[in-house]
Tab-separated table of C-alpha atoms in Angstrom:
chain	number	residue	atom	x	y	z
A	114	UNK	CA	90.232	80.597	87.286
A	115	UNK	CA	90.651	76.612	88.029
A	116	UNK	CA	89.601	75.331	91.143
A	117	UNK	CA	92.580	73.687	93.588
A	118	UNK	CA	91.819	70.128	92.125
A	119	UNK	CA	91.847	71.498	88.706
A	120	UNK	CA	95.347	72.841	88.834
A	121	UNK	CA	96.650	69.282	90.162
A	122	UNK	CA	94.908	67.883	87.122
A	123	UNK	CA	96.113	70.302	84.523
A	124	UNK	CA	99.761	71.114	86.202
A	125	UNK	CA	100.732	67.116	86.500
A	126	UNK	CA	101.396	65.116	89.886
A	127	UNK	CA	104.502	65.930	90.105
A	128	UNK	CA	104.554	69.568	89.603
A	129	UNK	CA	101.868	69.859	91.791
A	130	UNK	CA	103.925	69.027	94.514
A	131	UNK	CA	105.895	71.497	94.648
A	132	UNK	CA	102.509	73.119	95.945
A	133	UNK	CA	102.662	71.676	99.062
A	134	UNK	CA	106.164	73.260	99.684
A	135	UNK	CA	104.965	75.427	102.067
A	136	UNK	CA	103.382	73.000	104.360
A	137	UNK	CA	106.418	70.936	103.987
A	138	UNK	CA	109.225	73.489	105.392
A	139	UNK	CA	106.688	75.242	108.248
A	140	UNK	CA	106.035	78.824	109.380
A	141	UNK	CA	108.745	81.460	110.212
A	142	UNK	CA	110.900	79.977	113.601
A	143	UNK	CA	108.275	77.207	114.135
A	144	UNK	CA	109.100	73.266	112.999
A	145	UNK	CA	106.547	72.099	111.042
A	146	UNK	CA	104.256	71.025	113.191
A	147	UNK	CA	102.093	68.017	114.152
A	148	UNK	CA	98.875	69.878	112.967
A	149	UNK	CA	101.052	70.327	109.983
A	150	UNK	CA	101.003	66.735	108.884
A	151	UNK	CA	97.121	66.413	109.806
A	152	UNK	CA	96.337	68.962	107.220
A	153	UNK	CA	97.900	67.598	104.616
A	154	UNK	CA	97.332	64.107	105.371
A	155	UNK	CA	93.731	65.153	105.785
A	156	UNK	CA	93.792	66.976	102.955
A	157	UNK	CA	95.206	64.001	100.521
A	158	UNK	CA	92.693	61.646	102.138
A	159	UNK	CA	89.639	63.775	101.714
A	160	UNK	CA	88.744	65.538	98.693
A	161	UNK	CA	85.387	66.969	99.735
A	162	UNK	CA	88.008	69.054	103.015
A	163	UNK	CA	86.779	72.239	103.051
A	164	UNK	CA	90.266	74.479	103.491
A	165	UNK	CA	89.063	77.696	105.332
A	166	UNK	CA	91.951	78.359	107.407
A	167	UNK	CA	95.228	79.607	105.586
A	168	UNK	CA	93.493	82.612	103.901
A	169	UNK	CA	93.877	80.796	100.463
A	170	UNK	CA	92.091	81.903	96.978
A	171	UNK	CA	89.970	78.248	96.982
A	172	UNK	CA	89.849	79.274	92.583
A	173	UNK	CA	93.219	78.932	92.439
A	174	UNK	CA	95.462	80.297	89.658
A	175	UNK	CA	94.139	82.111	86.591
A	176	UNK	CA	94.180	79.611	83.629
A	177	UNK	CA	97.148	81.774	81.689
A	178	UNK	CA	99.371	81.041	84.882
A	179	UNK	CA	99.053	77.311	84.751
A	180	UNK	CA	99.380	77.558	80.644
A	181	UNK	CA	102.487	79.514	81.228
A	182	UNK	CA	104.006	77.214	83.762
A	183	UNK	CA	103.684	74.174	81.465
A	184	UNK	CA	104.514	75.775	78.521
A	185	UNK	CA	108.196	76.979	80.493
A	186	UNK	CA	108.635	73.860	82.401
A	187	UNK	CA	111.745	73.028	79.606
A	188	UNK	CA	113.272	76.496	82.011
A	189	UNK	CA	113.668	73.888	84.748
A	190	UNK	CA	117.349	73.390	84.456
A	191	UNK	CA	117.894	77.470	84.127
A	192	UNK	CA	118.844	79.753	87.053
A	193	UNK	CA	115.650	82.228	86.971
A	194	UNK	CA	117.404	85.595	86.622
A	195	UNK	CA	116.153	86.521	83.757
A	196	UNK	CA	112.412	85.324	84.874
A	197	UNK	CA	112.874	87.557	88.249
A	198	UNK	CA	114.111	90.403	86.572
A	199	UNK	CA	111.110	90.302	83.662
A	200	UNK	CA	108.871	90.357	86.768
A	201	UNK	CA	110.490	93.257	88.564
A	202	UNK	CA	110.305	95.302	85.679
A	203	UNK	CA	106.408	94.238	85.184
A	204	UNK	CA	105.544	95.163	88.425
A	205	UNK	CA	107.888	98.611	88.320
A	206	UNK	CA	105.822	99.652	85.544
A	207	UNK	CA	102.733	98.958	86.537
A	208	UNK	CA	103.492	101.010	89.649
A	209	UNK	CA	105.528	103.509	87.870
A	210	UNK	CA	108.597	103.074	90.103
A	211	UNK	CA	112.125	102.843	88.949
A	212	UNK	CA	112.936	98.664	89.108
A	213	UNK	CA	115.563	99.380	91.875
A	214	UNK	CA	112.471	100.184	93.819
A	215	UNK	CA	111.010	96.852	94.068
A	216	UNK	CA	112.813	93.722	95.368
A	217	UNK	CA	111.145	90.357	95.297
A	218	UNK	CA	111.118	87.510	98.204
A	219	UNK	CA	110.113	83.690	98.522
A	220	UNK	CA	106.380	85.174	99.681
A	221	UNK	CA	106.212	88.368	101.784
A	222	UNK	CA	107.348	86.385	104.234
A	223	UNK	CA	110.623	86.929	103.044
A	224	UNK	CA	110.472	90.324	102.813
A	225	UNK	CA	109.019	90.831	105.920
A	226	UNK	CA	112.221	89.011	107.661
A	227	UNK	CA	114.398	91.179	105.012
A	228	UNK	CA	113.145	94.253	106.849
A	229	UNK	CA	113.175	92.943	110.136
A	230	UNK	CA	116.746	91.709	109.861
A	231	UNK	CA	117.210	95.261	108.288
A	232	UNK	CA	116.119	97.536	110.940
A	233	UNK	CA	115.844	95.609	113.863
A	234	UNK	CA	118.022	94.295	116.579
A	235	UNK	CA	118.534	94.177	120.575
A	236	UNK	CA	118.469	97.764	120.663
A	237	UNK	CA	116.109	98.839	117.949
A	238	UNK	CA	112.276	97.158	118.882
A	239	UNK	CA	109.734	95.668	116.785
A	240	UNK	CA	106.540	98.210	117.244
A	241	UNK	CA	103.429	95.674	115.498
A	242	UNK	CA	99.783	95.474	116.776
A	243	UNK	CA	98.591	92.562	118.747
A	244	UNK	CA	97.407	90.613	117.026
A	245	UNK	CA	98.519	90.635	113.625
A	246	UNK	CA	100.232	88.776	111.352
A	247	UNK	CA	103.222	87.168	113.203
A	248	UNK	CA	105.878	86.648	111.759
A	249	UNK	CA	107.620	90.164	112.088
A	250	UNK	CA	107.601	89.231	115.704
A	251	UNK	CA	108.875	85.452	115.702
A	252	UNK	CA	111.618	87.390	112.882
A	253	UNK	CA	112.323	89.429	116.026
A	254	UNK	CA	113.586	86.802	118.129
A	255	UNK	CA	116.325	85.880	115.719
A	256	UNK	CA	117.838	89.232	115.712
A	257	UNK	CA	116.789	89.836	119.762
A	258	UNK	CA	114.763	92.495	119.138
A	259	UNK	CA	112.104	93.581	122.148
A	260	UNK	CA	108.708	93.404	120.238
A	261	UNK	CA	106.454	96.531	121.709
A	262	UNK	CA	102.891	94.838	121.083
A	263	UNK	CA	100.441	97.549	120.929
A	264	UNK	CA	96.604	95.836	121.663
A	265	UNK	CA	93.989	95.967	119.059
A	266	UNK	CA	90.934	98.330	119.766
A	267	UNK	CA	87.466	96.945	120.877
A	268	UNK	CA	86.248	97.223	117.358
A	269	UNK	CA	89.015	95.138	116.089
A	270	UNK	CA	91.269	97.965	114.646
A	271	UNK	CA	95.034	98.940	114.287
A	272	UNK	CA	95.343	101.512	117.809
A	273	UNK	CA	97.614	103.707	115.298
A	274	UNK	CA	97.749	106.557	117.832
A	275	UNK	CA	99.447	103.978	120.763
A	276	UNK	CA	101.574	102.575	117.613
A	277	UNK	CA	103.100	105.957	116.644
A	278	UNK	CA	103.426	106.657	120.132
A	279	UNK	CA	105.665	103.418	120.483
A	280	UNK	CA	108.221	104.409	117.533
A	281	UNK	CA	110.842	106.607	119.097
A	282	UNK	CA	113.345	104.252	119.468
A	283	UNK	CA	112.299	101.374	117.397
A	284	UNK	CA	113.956	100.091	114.352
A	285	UNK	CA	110.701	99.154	112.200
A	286	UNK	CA	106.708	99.780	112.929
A	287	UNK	CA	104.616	96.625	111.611
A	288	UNK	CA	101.115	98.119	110.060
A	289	UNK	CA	99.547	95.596	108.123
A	290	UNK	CA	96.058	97.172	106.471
A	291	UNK	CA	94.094	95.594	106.247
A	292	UNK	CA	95.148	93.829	109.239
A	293	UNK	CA	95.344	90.228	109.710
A	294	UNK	CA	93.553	88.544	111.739
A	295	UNK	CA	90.418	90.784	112.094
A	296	UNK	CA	90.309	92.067	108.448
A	297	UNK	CA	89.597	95.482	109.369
A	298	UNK	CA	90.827	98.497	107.876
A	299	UNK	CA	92.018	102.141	107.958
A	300	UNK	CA	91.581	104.817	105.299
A	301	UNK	CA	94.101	106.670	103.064
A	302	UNK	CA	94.383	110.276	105.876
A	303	UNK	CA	94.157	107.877	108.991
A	304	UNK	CA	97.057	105.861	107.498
A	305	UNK	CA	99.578	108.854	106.079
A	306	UNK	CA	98.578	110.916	109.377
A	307	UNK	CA	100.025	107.757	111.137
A	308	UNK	CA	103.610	107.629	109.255
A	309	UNK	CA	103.579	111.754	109.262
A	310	UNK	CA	103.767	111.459	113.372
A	311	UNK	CA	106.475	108.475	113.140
A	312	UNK	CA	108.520	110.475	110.565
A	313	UNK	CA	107.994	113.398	112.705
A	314	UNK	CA	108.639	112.129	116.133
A	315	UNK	CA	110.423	109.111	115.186
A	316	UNK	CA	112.770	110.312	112.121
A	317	UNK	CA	115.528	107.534	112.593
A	318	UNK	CA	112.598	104.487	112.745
A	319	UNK	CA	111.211	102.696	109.321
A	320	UNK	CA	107.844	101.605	108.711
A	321	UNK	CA	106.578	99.071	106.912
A	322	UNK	CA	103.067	98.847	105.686
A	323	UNK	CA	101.682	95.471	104.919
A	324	UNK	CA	99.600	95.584	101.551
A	325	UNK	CA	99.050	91.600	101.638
A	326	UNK	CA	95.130	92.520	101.122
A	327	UNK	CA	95.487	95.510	99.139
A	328	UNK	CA	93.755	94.291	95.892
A	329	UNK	CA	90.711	92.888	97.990
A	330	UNK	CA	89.902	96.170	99.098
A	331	UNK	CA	86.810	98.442	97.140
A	332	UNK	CA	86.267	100.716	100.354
A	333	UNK	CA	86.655	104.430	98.995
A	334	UNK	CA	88.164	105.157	101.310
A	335	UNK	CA	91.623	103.185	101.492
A	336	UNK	CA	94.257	103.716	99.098
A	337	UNK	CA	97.585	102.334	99.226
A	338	UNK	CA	100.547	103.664	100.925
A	339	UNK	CA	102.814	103.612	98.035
A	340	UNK	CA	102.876	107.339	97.060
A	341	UNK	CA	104.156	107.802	100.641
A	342	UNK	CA	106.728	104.804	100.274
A	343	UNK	CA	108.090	106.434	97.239
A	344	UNK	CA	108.280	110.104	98.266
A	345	UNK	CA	110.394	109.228	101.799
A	346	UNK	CA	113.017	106.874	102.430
A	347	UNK	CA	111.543	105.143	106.015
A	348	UNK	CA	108.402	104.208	104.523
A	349	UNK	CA	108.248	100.437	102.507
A	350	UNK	CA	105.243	98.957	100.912
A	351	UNK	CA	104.890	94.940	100.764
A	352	UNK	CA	102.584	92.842	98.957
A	353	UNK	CA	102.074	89.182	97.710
A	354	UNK	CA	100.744	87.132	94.772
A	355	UNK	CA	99.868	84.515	97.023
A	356	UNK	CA	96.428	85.865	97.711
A	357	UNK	CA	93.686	87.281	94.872
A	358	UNK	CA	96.144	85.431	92.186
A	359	UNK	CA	96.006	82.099	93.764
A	360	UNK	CA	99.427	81.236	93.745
A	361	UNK	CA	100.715	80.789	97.568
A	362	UNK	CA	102.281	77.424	96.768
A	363	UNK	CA	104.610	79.066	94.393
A	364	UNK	CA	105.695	81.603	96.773
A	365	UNK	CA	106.131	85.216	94.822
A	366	UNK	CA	106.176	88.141	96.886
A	367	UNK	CA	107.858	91.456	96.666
A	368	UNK	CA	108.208	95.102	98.656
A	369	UNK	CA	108.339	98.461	96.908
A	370	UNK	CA	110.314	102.017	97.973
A	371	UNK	CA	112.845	104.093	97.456
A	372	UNK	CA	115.394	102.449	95.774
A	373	UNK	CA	118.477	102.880	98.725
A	374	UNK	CA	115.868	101.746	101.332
A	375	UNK	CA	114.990	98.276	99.030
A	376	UNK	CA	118.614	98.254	98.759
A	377	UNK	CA	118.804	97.462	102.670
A	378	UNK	CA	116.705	94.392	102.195
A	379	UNK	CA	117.656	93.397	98.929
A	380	UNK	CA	120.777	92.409	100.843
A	381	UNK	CA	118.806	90.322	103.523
A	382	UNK	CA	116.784	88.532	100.878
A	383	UNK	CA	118.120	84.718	99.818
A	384	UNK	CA	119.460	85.310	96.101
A	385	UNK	CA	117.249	83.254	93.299
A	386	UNK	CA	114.642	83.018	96.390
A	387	UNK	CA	112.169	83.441	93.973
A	388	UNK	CA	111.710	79.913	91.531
A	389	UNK	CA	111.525	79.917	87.711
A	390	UNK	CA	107.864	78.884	87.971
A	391	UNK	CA	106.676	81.821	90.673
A	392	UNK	CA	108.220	84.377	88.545
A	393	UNK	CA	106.657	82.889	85.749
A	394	UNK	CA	103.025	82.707	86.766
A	395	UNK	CA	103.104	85.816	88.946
A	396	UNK	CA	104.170	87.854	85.164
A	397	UNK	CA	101.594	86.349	83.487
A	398	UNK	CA	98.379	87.175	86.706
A	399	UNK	CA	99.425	90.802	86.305
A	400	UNK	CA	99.045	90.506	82.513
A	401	UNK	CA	95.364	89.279	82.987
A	402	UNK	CA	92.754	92.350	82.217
A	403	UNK	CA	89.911	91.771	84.828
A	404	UNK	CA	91.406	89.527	87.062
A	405	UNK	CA	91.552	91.106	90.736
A	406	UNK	CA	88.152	92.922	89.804
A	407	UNK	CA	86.655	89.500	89.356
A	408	UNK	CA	88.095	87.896	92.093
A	409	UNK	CA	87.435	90.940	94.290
A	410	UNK	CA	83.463	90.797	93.360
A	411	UNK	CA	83.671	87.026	93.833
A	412	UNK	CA	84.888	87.400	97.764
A	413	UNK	CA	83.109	90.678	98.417
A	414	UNK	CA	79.762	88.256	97.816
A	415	UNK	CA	80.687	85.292	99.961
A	416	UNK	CA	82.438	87.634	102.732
A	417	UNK	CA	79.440	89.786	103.265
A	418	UNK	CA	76.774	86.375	102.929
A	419	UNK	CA	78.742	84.948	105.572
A	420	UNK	CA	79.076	88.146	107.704
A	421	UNK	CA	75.504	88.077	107.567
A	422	UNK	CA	75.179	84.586	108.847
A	423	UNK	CA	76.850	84.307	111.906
A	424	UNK	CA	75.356	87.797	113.112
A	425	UNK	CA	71.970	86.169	112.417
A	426	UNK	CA	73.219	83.711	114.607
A	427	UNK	CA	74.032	86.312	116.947
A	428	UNK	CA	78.213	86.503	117.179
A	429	UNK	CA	79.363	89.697	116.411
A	430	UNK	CA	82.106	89.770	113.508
A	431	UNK	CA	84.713	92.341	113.215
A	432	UNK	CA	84.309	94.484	109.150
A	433	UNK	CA	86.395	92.487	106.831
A	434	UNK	CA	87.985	93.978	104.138
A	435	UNK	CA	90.180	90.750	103.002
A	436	UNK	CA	89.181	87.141	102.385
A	437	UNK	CA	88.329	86.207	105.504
A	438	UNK	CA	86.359	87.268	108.458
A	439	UNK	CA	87.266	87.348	112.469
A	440	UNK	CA	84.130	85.912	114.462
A	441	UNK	CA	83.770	86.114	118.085
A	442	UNK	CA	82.189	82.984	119.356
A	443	UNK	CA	81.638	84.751	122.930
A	444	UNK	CA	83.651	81.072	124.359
A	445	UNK	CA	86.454	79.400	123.878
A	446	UNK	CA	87.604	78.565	120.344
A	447	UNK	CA	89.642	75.899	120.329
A	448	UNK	CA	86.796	73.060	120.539
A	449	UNK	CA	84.944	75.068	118.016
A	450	UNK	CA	87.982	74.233	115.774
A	451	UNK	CA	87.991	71.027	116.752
A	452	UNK	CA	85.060	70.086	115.941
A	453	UNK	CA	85.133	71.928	112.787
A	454	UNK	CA	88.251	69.713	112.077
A	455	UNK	CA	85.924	66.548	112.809
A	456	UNK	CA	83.270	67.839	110.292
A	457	UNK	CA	85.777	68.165	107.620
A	458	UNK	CA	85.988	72.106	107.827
A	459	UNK	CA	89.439	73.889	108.434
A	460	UNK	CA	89.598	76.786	110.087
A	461	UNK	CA	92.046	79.207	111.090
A	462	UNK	CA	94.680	78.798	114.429
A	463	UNK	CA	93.918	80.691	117.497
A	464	UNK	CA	95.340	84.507	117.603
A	465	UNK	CA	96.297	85.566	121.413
A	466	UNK	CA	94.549	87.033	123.216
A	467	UNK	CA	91.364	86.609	120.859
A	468	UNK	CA	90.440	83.392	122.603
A	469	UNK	CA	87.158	83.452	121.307
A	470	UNK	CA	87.398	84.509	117.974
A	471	UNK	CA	87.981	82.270	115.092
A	472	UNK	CA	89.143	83.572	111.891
A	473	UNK	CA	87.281	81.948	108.786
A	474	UNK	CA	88.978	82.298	105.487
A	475	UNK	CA	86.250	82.825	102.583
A	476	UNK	CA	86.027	79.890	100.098
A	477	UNK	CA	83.876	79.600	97.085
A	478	UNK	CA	80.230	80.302	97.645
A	479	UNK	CA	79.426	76.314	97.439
A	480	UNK	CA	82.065	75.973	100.011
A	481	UNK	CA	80.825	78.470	102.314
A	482	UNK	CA	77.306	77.509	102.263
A	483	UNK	CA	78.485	74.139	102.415
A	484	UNK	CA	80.329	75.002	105.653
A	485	UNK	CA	77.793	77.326	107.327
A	486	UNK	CA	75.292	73.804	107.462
A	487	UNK	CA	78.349	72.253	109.851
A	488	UNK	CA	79.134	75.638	111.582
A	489	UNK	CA	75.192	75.810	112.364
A	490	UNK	CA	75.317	72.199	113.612
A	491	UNK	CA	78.362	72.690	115.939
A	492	UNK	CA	77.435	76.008	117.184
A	493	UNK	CA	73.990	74.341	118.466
A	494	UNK	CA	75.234	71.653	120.013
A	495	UNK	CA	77.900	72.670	121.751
């Protein structure tokens, strides 16, 4: 894997712009923001930044996706069908679902507004926890769907019992596992007896499970939802390459089902969404023996050293099983962030009604240790 700086070096100046795209156009309904411009301003100006807030891999992409992206950057004047397709197949196969069962998006992002737009309208809620990842719910708006937020529990999981018990009557259940912000997680029979009481109490309501995380995940026992996804038509499975493969700035994501329920958001998704480049260096990450075990070990190390940190410090943080962690500072966040900000530390935005809690994504181990020194400074002093 290269390192962020690495890729700018070996990708070119100007293709490493394109990078930045997603900084550049904001997040879901919001502008881009004021904060927005800091970060990358910051980020140009300051090389030694530590980026802990956006949940990105800090090795970037695997040295065959760079390679492959040079070596197709003559494709730049070609529409990218047959790129997309290539990758639809690749990931079909390696799931062992027909290729009308998978349909790609500009990030899951995309998806995720595919299925909202789908399912969802004034008369058909948004059931999603609270909090969790937001978009679904700023999708919502757009559509003027009511958004049934269903509170976290004390220990920082899904309440999946209050979130089946919202679905009769709403067009699409949000369940993102692991969950984002806290990281935590819920096993494979917690999970399918979840989406057995919606399909059984709420027949006419889709689900979609959120597999942004998946390949972080080595608890036992988890397993993905796709079986499910495949065997019954209200069930969709999403995930992203924008995570363990390192390539967010490119923008690749995709959802997986049956094929007539992808068909409903294939026809909300933006055609040739998906760039010549993504498709390009998403094929060749899955073609990489070893990859998500390595970066898997490499997180698990520098998620469970920094666990161990701040609860020697004595904040209680909730069991990550992504590439971040949620702490709870036991006060309000926002100077924390701030003065992480000052120190040259990003960390991740505020999550209502967590006002205390700050969500850390996990660099490199040189990066976190690097950032614990500040953390330990600001958390004395303040």
């Amino acid at each position: 894997m290269l390192s962020r700086r690495s890729f700018v070096r070996t990708l070119g100046a100007g293709a490493a712009a394109s990078s930045l795209a997603p900084l550049l156009h904001g997040r879901g309904l919001e502008a881009m923001a004021f904060d927005d411009l800091e970060r990358v301003a910051a980020w140009r100006g300051d090389p030694q930044l530590i980026r802990l807030d956006s949940n990105e891999n800090p090795n970037g992409p695997a040295k065959a996706a760079i390679v492959a992206v040079r070596d197709a950057m003559r494709e730049a004047s070609l529409y990218p069908r047959d790129r997309v397709a290539a990758l639809r197949d690749a990931i079909a196969a390696a799931q062992g679902i027909p290729a009308e069962g998978v349909v790609l998006g500009a990030g899951s992002a995309e998806v995720l507004r595919a299925a909202v737009f789908a399912f969802c309208g004034p008369d058909r809620p948004l059931v999603t926890a609270i909090p969790s990842y937001e978009a679904p719910q700023r999708d919502a708006a757009l559509v003027r769907a009511p958004v049934r937020g269903i509170p976290v529990t004390g220990d920082m999981h899904l309440d999946l019992d209050a979130m089946a018990a919202a679905a009769p009557g709403a067009g699409l259940v949000f369940l993102c596992n692991p969950n984002n912000p806290t990281g935590t997680l819920h096993g494979t029979e917690a999970v399918a007896a979840c989406l057995a009481r919606i399909t059984r109490e709420a027949p006419a309501t889709t689900i979609l499970v959120d597999e942004a995380y998946h390949e972080y995940v080595a608890d036992p026992r988890y397993a993905s939802a796709l079986p499910t996804a495949i065997a019954q038509p209200n069930v969709i499975v999403s995930r992203t390459f924008s995570k363990i493969y390192g390539i967010a700035g490119l923008r690749v994501g995709y959802a997986m089902g049956q094929p007539a329920t992808i068909a409903k958001l294939r026809a909300q998704v933006l055609p040739l969404a998906i760039n010549q480049f993504g498709a390009i260096a998403a094929h060749a990450c899955l073609q990489q023996p070893g990859l998500v075990e390595k970066e898997r070990d490499g997180n698990r190390a520098a998620l469970e050293w920094t666990t161990a940190e701040f609860r020697r410090l004595g904040h209680t943080v909730a069991d990550s099983h992504a590439n971040f962690v949620l702490v709870d500072l036991k006060r309000d966040a926002q100077p924390f962030r701030e003065a992480c900000r000052a120190a040259g530390v990003l960390v991740g935005r505020g999550f209502a009604p967590l006002t205390t809690h700050v969500r850390i994504s996990i660099g490199t181990a040189r990066e976190m240790e690097r950032a614990m020194e500040r953390f330990r400074r600001i958390l004395a002093t303040a």
